[in-house]
């Protein structure tokens, strides 16, 4: 079975950094892009960017380029989302999701990681 | 970047009713890379429809998608209790964009 399992909830202070992980199983990790999606409390879904694990090519949404870094470790079948200089407005649930290509939908999603940024 | 606008924001309906959700794009979409997701509280989104009208694996046939150009719809033929949720449309050509969502709530 295809599974994307994300790391657990985090509580951070403003200005800190954090890394969220997304471990894949049940499929060829290198064959599918991993996307990251943000959902602020009570709000809709926002695409942050995606990475092709086969060559580490990355597409960032212009809205998130700058404080966000997406990476993978193919030996661990894991993708990462790093957020720096955290602000209270980064409080959100972050999801990873895979798709085969731009011509294919995001078909499997991680369970989400709740990040709370508070002083 | 294409903007997707969903309407209405909230629908109050009863089980058994038929519901049509709208997703309008800010410009013509020349591909069929339009999907619909369902999201329940505390859960990740679930893929319902892709390529405008293709049901994802395991999705009941009461869900159907249609549209072209800049106007797309998700129809639920008869609402079941488990269908009360948030629904998002999504354009999955890069940059990926989501609509703002429509909440289907119990009347």
PDB file of C-alpha atoms in Angstrom:
ATOM      1  CA  UNK A   1       0.000   0.000   0.000  1.00  0.00           C
ATOM      2  CA  UNK A   2       1.149   3.527  -0.769  1.00  0.00           C
ATOM      3  CA  UNK A   3       1.840   5.485   2.409  1.00  0.00           C
ATOM      4  CA  UNK A   4       3.226   8.937   3.132  1.00  0.00           C
ATOM      5  CA  UNK A   5       3.943   9.288   6.833  1.00  0.00           C
ATOM      6  CA  UNK A   6       4.826  12.716   8.162  1.00  0.00           C
ATOM      7  CA  UNK A   7       6.687  13.706  11.293  1.00  0.00           C
ATOM      8  CA  UNK A   8       4.784  14.806  14.364  1.00  0.00           C
ATOM      9  CA  UNK A   9       3.390  18.110  15.531  1.00  0.00           C
ATOM     10  CA  UNK A  10       5.823  20.895  16.392  1.00  0.00           C
ATOM     11  CA  UNK A  11       5.701  23.949  18.627  1.00  0.00           C
ATOM     12  CA  UNK A  12       8.252  26.622  17.805  1.00  0.00           C
ATOM     13  CA  UNK A  13       9.162  30.160  18.804  1.00  0.00           C
ATOM     14  CA  UNK A  14       9.225  33.039  16.294  1.00  0.00           C
ATOM     15  CA  UNK A  15      12.557  33.244  14.522  1.00  0.00           C
ATOM     16  CA  UNK A  16      13.304  29.535  14.898  1.00  0.00           C
ATOM     17  CA  UNK A  17      13.556  27.010  12.098  1.00  0.00           C
ATOM     18  CA  UNK A  18      12.073  23.585  11.641  1.00  0.00           C
ATOM     19  CA  UNK A  19      12.150  20.639   9.284  1.00  0.00           C
ATOM     20  CA  UNK A  20       9.168  18.402   8.570  1.00  0.00           C
ATOM     21  CA  UNK A  21       9.701  14.961   7.066  1.00  0.00           C
ATOM     22  CA  UNK A  22       7.535  12.819   4.803  1.00  0.00           C
ATOM     23  CA  UNK A  23       8.516   9.146   4.557  1.00  0.00           C
ATOM     24  CA  UNK A  24       7.224   7.216   1.578  1.00  0.00           C
ATOM     25  CA  UNK A  25       6.561   3.510   1.254  1.00  0.00           C
ATOM     26  CA  UNK A  26       4.772   1.139  -1.083  1.00  0.00           C
ATOM     27  CA  UNK A  27       5.957   2.628  -4.361  1.00  0.00           C
ATOM     28  CA  UNK A  28       9.069   3.687  -6.297  1.00  0.00           C
ATOM     29  CA  UNK A  29       9.979   6.877  -4.428  1.00  0.00           C
ATOM     30  CA  UNK A  30      12.085   8.281  -7.277  1.00  0.00           C
ATOM     31  CA  UNK A  31       9.279   7.995  -9.806  1.00  0.00           C
ATOM     32  CA  UNK A  32       6.893  10.480  -8.182  1.00  0.00           C
ATOM     33  CA  UNK A  33       7.216  14.155  -7.357  1.00  0.00           C
ATOM     34  CA  UNK A  34       6.577  15.145  -3.742  1.00  0.00           C
ATOM     35  CA  UNK A  35       4.535  18.301  -3.228  1.00  0.00           C
ATOM     36  CA  UNK A  36       4.086  20.373  -0.073  1.00  0.00           C
ATOM     37  CA  UNK A  37       0.781  22.068   0.713  1.00  0.00           C
ATOM     38  CA  UNK A  38      -0.017  24.501   3.519  1.00  0.00           C
ATOM     39  CA  UNK A  39      -3.357  24.874   5.275  1.00  0.00           C
ATOM     40  CA  UNK A  40      -3.624  27.689   7.774  1.00  0.00           C
ATOM     41  CA  UNK A  41      -6.207  27.248  10.548  1.00  0.00           C
ATOM     42  CA  UNK A  42      -9.714  27.364   9.117  1.00  0.00           C
ATOM     43  CA  UNK A  43      -8.407  28.257   5.656  1.00  0.00           C
ATOM     44  CA  UNK A  44      -7.935  26.637   2.273  1.00  0.00           C
ATOM     45  CA  UNK A  45      -5.091  24.743   0.638  1.00  0.00           C
ATOM     46  CA  UNK A  46      -1.991  26.498  -0.711  1.00  0.00           C
ATOM     47  CA  UNK A  47       0.637  24.827  -2.879  1.00  0.00           C
ATOM     48  CA  UNK A  48       4.160  25.563  -1.666  1.00  0.00           C
ATOM     49  CA  UNK A  49       6.329  23.671  -4.106  1.00  0.00           C
ATOM     50  CA  UNK A  50       7.445  20.263  -5.286  1.00  0.00           C
ATOM     51  CA  UNK A  51      10.536  18.189  -5.850  1.00  0.00           C
ATOM     52  CA  UNK A  52      11.445  15.421  -8.278  1.00  0.00           C
ATOM     53  CA  UNK A  53      13.386  12.889  -6.161  1.00  0.00           C
ATOM     54  CA  UNK A  54      15.079  11.431  -9.225  1.00  0.00           C
ATOM     55  CA  UNK A  55      17.139  14.570  -9.878  1.00  0.00           C
ATOM     56  CA  UNK A  56      16.191  16.978  -7.045  1.00  0.00           C
ATOM     57  CA  UNK A  57      14.659  19.468  -9.472  1.00  0.00           C
ATOM     58  CA  UNK A  58      12.444  21.814  -7.478  1.00  0.00           C
ATOM     59  CA  UNK A  59       9.508  24.068  -8.369  1.00  0.00           C
ATOM     60  CA  UNK A  60       8.694  26.650  -5.721  1.00  0.00           C
ATOM     61  CA  UNK A  61       5.521  28.642  -5.626  1.00  0.00           C
ATOM     62  CA  UNK A  62       6.469  32.324  -5.898  1.00  0.00           C
ATOM     63  CA  UNK A  63       4.429  32.871  -2.738  1.00  0.00           C
ATOM     64  CA  UNK A  64       6.781  30.647  -0.736  1.00  0.00           C
ATOM     65  CA  UNK A  65      10.161  31.055  -2.400  1.00  0.00           C
ATOM     66  CA  UNK A  66      12.706  32.436   0.018  1.00  0.00           C
ATOM     67  CA  UNK A  67      12.048  30.970   3.473  1.00  0.00           C
ATOM     68  CA  UNK A  68      11.176  27.473   2.335  1.00  0.00           C
ATOM     69  CA  UNK A  69      13.535  24.682   1.283  1.00  0.00           C
ATOM     70  CA  UNK A  70      12.367  21.369  -0.129  1.00  0.00           C
ATOM     71  CA  UNK A  71      14.713  18.396  -0.323  1.00  0.00           C
ATOM     72  CA  UNK A  72      14.781  14.607  -0.412  1.00  0.00           C
ATOM     73  CA  UNK A  73      16.943  11.737   0.743  1.00  0.00           C
ATOM     74  CA  UNK A  74      16.304   8.945  -1.711  1.00  0.00           C
ATOM     75  CA  UNK A  75      18.172   6.397   0.427  1.00  0.00           C
ATOM     76  CA  UNK A  76      15.609   7.024   3.171  1.00  0.00           C
ATOM     77  CA  UNK A  77      12.679   7.511   0.757  1.00  0.00           C
ATOM     78  CA  UNK A  78      11.973  10.722   2.614  1.00  0.00           C
ATOM     79  CA  UNK A  79      11.160  14.261   1.586  1.00  0.00           C
ATOM     80  CA  UNK A  80      11.719  17.303   3.761  1.00  0.00           C
ATOM     81  CA  UNK A  81      10.256  20.775   4.136  1.00  0.00           C
ATOM     82  CA  UNK A  82      12.417  23.290   5.956  1.00  0.00           C
ATOM     83  CA  UNK A  83      10.983  26.575   7.157  1.00  0.00           C
ATOM     84  CA  UNK A  84      13.266  29.296   8.511  1.00  0.00           C
ATOM     85  CA  UNK A  85      12.715  32.555  10.435  1.00  0.00           C
ATOM     86  CA  UNK A  86       9.357  31.302  11.615  1.00  0.00           C
ATOM     87  CA  UNK A  87       6.530  33.749  12.207  1.00  0.00           C
ATOM     88  CA  UNK A  88       3.186  33.338  13.924  1.00  0.00           C
ATOM     89  CA  UNK A  89       1.606  33.343  10.473  1.00  0.00           C
ATOM     90  CA  UNK A  90       3.456  30.085   9.690  1.00  0.00           C
ATOM     91  CA  UNK A  91       1.109  28.343  12.115  1.00  0.00           C
ATOM     92  CA  UNK A  92      -0.575  25.799   9.899  1.00  0.00           C
ATOM     93  CA  UNK A  93      -0.918  22.166   8.964  1.00  0.00           C
ATOM     94  CA  UNK A  94       1.566  21.136   6.299  1.00  0.00           C
ATOM     95  CA  UNK A  95       0.855  18.203   3.985  1.00  0.00           C
ATOM     96  CA  UNK A  96       3.047  16.263   1.609  1.00  0.00           C
ATOM     97  CA  UNK A  97       1.433  14.664  -1.419  1.00  0.00           C
ATOM     98  CA  UNK A  98       2.784  12.799  -4.420  1.00  0.00           C
ATOM     99  CA  UNK A  99       2.061  12.977  -8.105  1.00  0.00           C
ATOM    100  CA  UNK A 100       3.604  11.221 -11.067  1.00  0.00           C
ATOM    101  CA  UNK A 101       3.956  14.360 -13.179  1.00  0.00           C
ATOM    102  CA  UNK A 102       2.288  17.677 -13.911  1.00  0.00           C
ATOM    103  CA  UNK A 103      -0.203  15.723 -15.971  1.00  0.00           C
ATOM    104  CA  UNK A 104      -1.267  13.657 -12.976  1.00  0.00           C
ATOM    105  CA  UNK A 105      -3.198  14.574  -9.837  1.00  0.00           C
ATOM    106  CA  UNK A 106      -1.944  14.556  -6.260  1.00  0.00           C
ATOM    107  CA  UNK A 107      -3.221  11.086  -5.520  1.00  0.00           C
ATOM    108  CA  UNK A 108      -1.798  10.173  -2.087  1.00  0.00           C
ATOM    109  CA  UNK A 109      -1.323  12.541   0.823  1.00  0.00           C
ATOM    110  CA  UNK A 110       0.454  12.422   4.139  1.00  0.00           C
ATOM    111  CA  UNK A 111      -1.573  12.793   7.305  1.00  0.00           C
ATOM    112  CA  UNK A 112      -0.399  16.364   7.861  1.00  0.00           C
ATOM    113  CA  UNK A 113       1.931  17.991  10.381  1.00  0.00           C
ATOM    114  CA  UNK A 114       0.582  20.729  12.633  1.00  0.00           C
ATOM    115  CA  UNK A 115       3.083  23.489  13.254  1.00  0.00           C
ATOM    116  CA  UNK A 116       2.363  26.064  15.936  1.00  0.00           C
ATOM    117  CA  UNK A 117       4.537  29.173  16.158  1.00  0.00           C
ATOM    118  CA  UNK A 118       4.029  31.094  19.364  1.00  0.00           C
ATOM    119  CA  UNK A 119       6.056  33.130  21.763  1.00  0.00           C
TER     120      UNK A 119
ATOM    121  CA  UNK B   1      -1.210  32.294 -12.454  1.00  0.00           C
ATOM    122  CA  UNK B   2      -4.738  31.020 -12.945  1.00  0.00           C
ATOM    123  CA  UNK B   3      -7.089  31.741 -10.031  1.00  0.00           C
ATOM    124  CA  UNK B   4      -9.847  29.268  -9.217  1.00  0.00           C
ATOM    125  CA  UNK B   5     -13.019  30.638  -7.622  1.00  0.00           C
ATOM    126  CA  UNK B   6     -15.443  28.245  -5.985  1.00  0.00           C
ATOM    127  CA  UNK B   7     -19.040  29.027  -5.275  1.00  0.00           C
ATOM    128  CA  UNK B   8     -20.970  29.089  -3.119  1.00  0.00           C
ATOM    129  CA  UNK B   9     -18.837  29.257  -0.012  1.00  0.00           C
ATOM    130  CA  UNK B  10     -21.276  27.145   1.984  1.00  0.00           C
ATOM    131  CA  UNK B  11     -24.230  24.964   1.055  1.00  0.00           C
ATOM    132  CA  UNK B  12     -26.776  23.782   3.604  1.00  0.00           C
ATOM    133  CA  UNK B  13     -28.478  20.631   2.372  1.00  0.00           C
ATOM    134  CA  UNK B  14     -30.241  17.505   3.548  1.00  0.00           C
ATOM    135  CA  UNK B  15     -29.206  13.888   2.957  1.00  0.00           C
ATOM    136  CA  UNK B  16     -30.568  12.589  -0.317  1.00  0.00           C
ATOM    137  CA  UNK B  17     -30.413  15.937  -2.076  1.00  0.00           C
ATOM    138  CA  UNK B  18     -28.485  16.587  -5.270  1.00  0.00           C
ATOM    139  CA  UNK B  19     -25.685  19.129  -5.077  1.00  0.00           C
ATOM    140  CA  UNK B  20     -23.673  20.938  -7.728  1.00  0.00           C
ATOM    141  CA  UNK B  21     -20.485  22.756  -6.790  1.00  0.00           C
ATOM    142  CA  UNK B  22     -18.939  25.341  -9.085  1.00  0.00           C
ATOM    143  CA  UNK B  23     -15.288  26.075  -9.861  1.00  0.00           C
ATOM    144  CA  UNK B  24     -14.531  28.957 -12.201  1.00  0.00           C
ATOM    145  CA  UNK B  25     -11.077  29.706 -13.586  1.00  0.00           C
ATOM    146  CA  UNK B  26      -9.794  33.229 -14.207  1.00  0.00           C
ATOM    147  CA  UNK B  27      -8.868  32.208 -17.741  1.00  0.00           C
ATOM    148  CA  UNK B  28      -9.493  29.333 -20.094  1.00  0.00           C
ATOM    149  CA  UNK B  29      -7.853  26.086 -19.068  1.00  0.00           C
ATOM    150  CA  UNK B  30      -6.516  24.416 -22.173  1.00  0.00           C
ATOM    151  CA  UNK B  31      -5.744  21.109 -20.469  1.00  0.00           C
ATOM    152  CA  UNK B  32      -7.972  18.705 -18.563  1.00  0.00           C
ATOM    153  CA  UNK B  33      -5.778  18.874 -15.435  1.00  0.00           C
ATOM    154  CA  UNK B  34      -8.617  19.783 -13.097  1.00  0.00           C
ATOM    155  CA  UNK B  35      -9.252  17.749  -9.944  1.00  0.00           C
ATOM    156  CA  UNK B  36     -11.662  17.757  -7.027  1.00  0.00           C
ATOM    157  CA  UNK B  37     -10.835  16.866  -3.427  1.00  0.00           C
ATOM    158  CA  UNK B  38     -12.912  16.202  -0.343  1.00  0.00           C
ATOM    159  CA  UNK B  39     -11.624  17.145   3.081  1.00  0.00           C
ATOM    160  CA  UNK B  40     -13.124  16.279   6.442  1.00  0.00           C
ATOM    161  CA  UNK B  41     -12.092  17.911   9.750  1.00  0.00           C
ATOM    162  CA  UNK B  42      -8.703  16.742  10.925  1.00  0.00           C
ATOM    163  CA  UNK B  43      -8.062  14.737   7.771  1.00  0.00           C
ATOM    164  CA  UNK B  44      -5.935  15.151   4.683  1.00  0.00           C
ATOM    165  CA  UNK B  45      -7.689  15.933   1.404  1.00  0.00           C
ATOM    166  CA  UNK B  46      -8.893  12.918  -0.571  1.00  0.00           C
ATOM    167  CA  UNK B  47      -8.808  12.826  -4.350  1.00  0.00           C
ATOM    168  CA  UNK B  48     -12.298  12.391  -5.814  1.00  0.00           C
ATOM    169  CA  UNK B  49     -12.057  13.397  -9.475  1.00  0.00           C
ATOM    170  CA  UNK B  50      -9.175  14.069 -11.863  1.00  0.00           C
ATOM    171  CA  UNK B  51      -8.923  15.034 -15.520  1.00  0.00           C
ATOM    172  CA  UNK B  52     -12.198  16.938 -15.027  1.00  0.00           C
ATOM    173  CA  UNK B  53     -14.421  13.868 -14.963  1.00  0.00           C
ATOM    174  CA  UNK B  54     -12.498  10.696 -14.038  1.00  0.00           C
ATOM    175  CA  UNK B  55     -13.346   9.227 -10.654  1.00  0.00           C
ATOM    176  CA  UNK B  56     -10.388   8.221  -8.521  1.00  0.00           C
ATOM    177  CA  UNK B  57     -10.076   4.653  -7.291  1.00  0.00           C
ATOM    178  CA  UNK B  58     -12.797   3.706  -4.840  1.00  0.00           C
ATOM    179  CA  UNK B  59     -14.895   6.836  -5.314  1.00  0.00           C
ATOM    180  CA  UNK B  60     -18.643   6.100  -5.512  1.00  0.00           C
ATOM    181  CA  UNK B  61     -20.441   6.856  -8.751  1.00  0.00           C
ATOM    182  CA  UNK B  62     -22.686   9.412  -7.084  1.00  0.00           C
ATOM    183  CA  UNK B  63     -19.719  11.772  -7.549  1.00  0.00           C
ATOM    184  CA  UNK B  64     -19.257  13.160 -11.037  1.00  0.00           C
ATOM    185  CA  UNK B  65     -17.255  15.970 -12.591  1.00  0.00           C
ATOM    186  CA  UNK B  66     -17.784  17.956 -15.742  1.00  0.00           C
ATOM    187  CA  UNK B  67     -16.876  21.172 -17.492  1.00  0.00           C
ATOM    188  CA  UNK B  68     -14.481  22.757 -19.899  1.00  0.00           C
ATOM    189  CA  UNK B  69     -12.877  26.077 -20.659  1.00  0.00           C
ATOM    190  CA  UNK B  70     -13.178  28.047 -17.456  1.00  0.00           C
ATOM    191  CA  UNK B  71     -16.265  26.491 -15.830  1.00  0.00           C
ATOM    192  CA  UNK B  72     -16.201  23.199 -13.990  1.00  0.00           C
ATOM    193  CA  UNK B  73     -18.624  21.432 -11.694  1.00  0.00           C
ATOM    194  CA  UNK B  74     -18.660  18.631  -9.166  1.00  0.00           C
ATOM    195  CA  UNK B  75     -22.025  16.964  -8.757  1.00  0.00           C
ATOM    196  CA  UNK B  76     -23.092  14.644  -5.953  1.00  0.00           C
ATOM    197  CA  UNK B  77     -26.263  12.954  -7.125  1.00  0.00           C
ATOM    198  CA  UNK B  78     -27.631  12.000  -3.692  1.00  0.00           C
ATOM    199  CA  UNK B  79     -25.952  13.262  -0.575  1.00  0.00           C
ATOM    200  CA  UNK B  80     -24.982  10.601   1.918  1.00  0.00           C
ATOM    201  CA  UNK B  81     -24.245  11.482   5.560  1.00  0.00           C
ATOM    202  CA  UNK B  82     -20.510  10.971   4.965  1.00  0.00           C
ATOM    203  CA  UNK B  83     -20.489  13.513   2.106  1.00  0.00           C
ATOM    204  CA  UNK B  84     -20.871  16.530   4.376  1.00  0.00           C
ATOM    205  CA  UNK B  85     -17.404  18.023   4.105  1.00  0.00           C
ATOM    206  CA  UNK B  86     -15.241  20.637   2.398  1.00  0.00           C
ATOM    207  CA  UNK B  87     -14.649  20.363  -1.335  1.00  0.00           C
ATOM    208  CA  UNK B  88     -11.771  21.905  -3.261  1.00  0.00           C
ATOM    209  CA  UNK B  89     -11.079  22.117  -6.947  1.00  0.00           C
ATOM    210  CA  UNK B  90      -7.475  22.120  -8.084  1.00  0.00           C
ATOM    211  CA  UNK B  91      -5.560  22.825 -11.247  1.00  0.00           C
ATOM    212  CA  UNK B  92      -2.578  20.498 -11.218  1.00  0.00           C
ATOM    213  CA  UNK B  93      -0.577  21.983 -14.036  1.00  0.00           C
ATOM    214  CA  UNK B  94       2.311  23.977 -12.589  1.00  0.00           C
ATOM    215  CA  UNK B  95       1.914  26.248 -10.708  1.00  0.00           C
ATOM    216  CA  UNK B  96      -0.591  24.136  -8.865  1.00  0.00           C
ATOM    217  CA  UNK B  97      -3.546  26.165  -7.598  1.00  0.00           C
ATOM    218  CA  UNK B  98      -6.541  25.396  -5.424  1.00  0.00           C
ATOM    219  CA  UNK B  99      -9.948  26.962  -5.249  1.00  0.00           C
ATOM    220  CA  UNK B 100     -11.043  28.480  -1.960  1.00  0.00           C
ATOM    221  CA  UNK B 101     -13.342  25.580  -1.154  1.00  0.00           C
ATOM    222  CA  UNK B 102     -17.057  24.963  -0.694  1.00  0.00           C
ATOM    223  CA  UNK B 103     -18.421  23.626   2.563  1.00  0.00           C
ATOM    224  CA  UNK B 104     -21.373  21.263   2.296  1.00  0.00           C
ATOM    225  CA  UNK B 105     -23.111  21.233   5.645  1.00  0.00           C
ATOM    226  CA  UNK B 106     -26.169  19.514   7.020  1.00  0.00           C
ATOM    227  CA  UNK B 107     -29.302  21.641   6.920  1.00  0.00           C
TER     228      UNK B 107
END
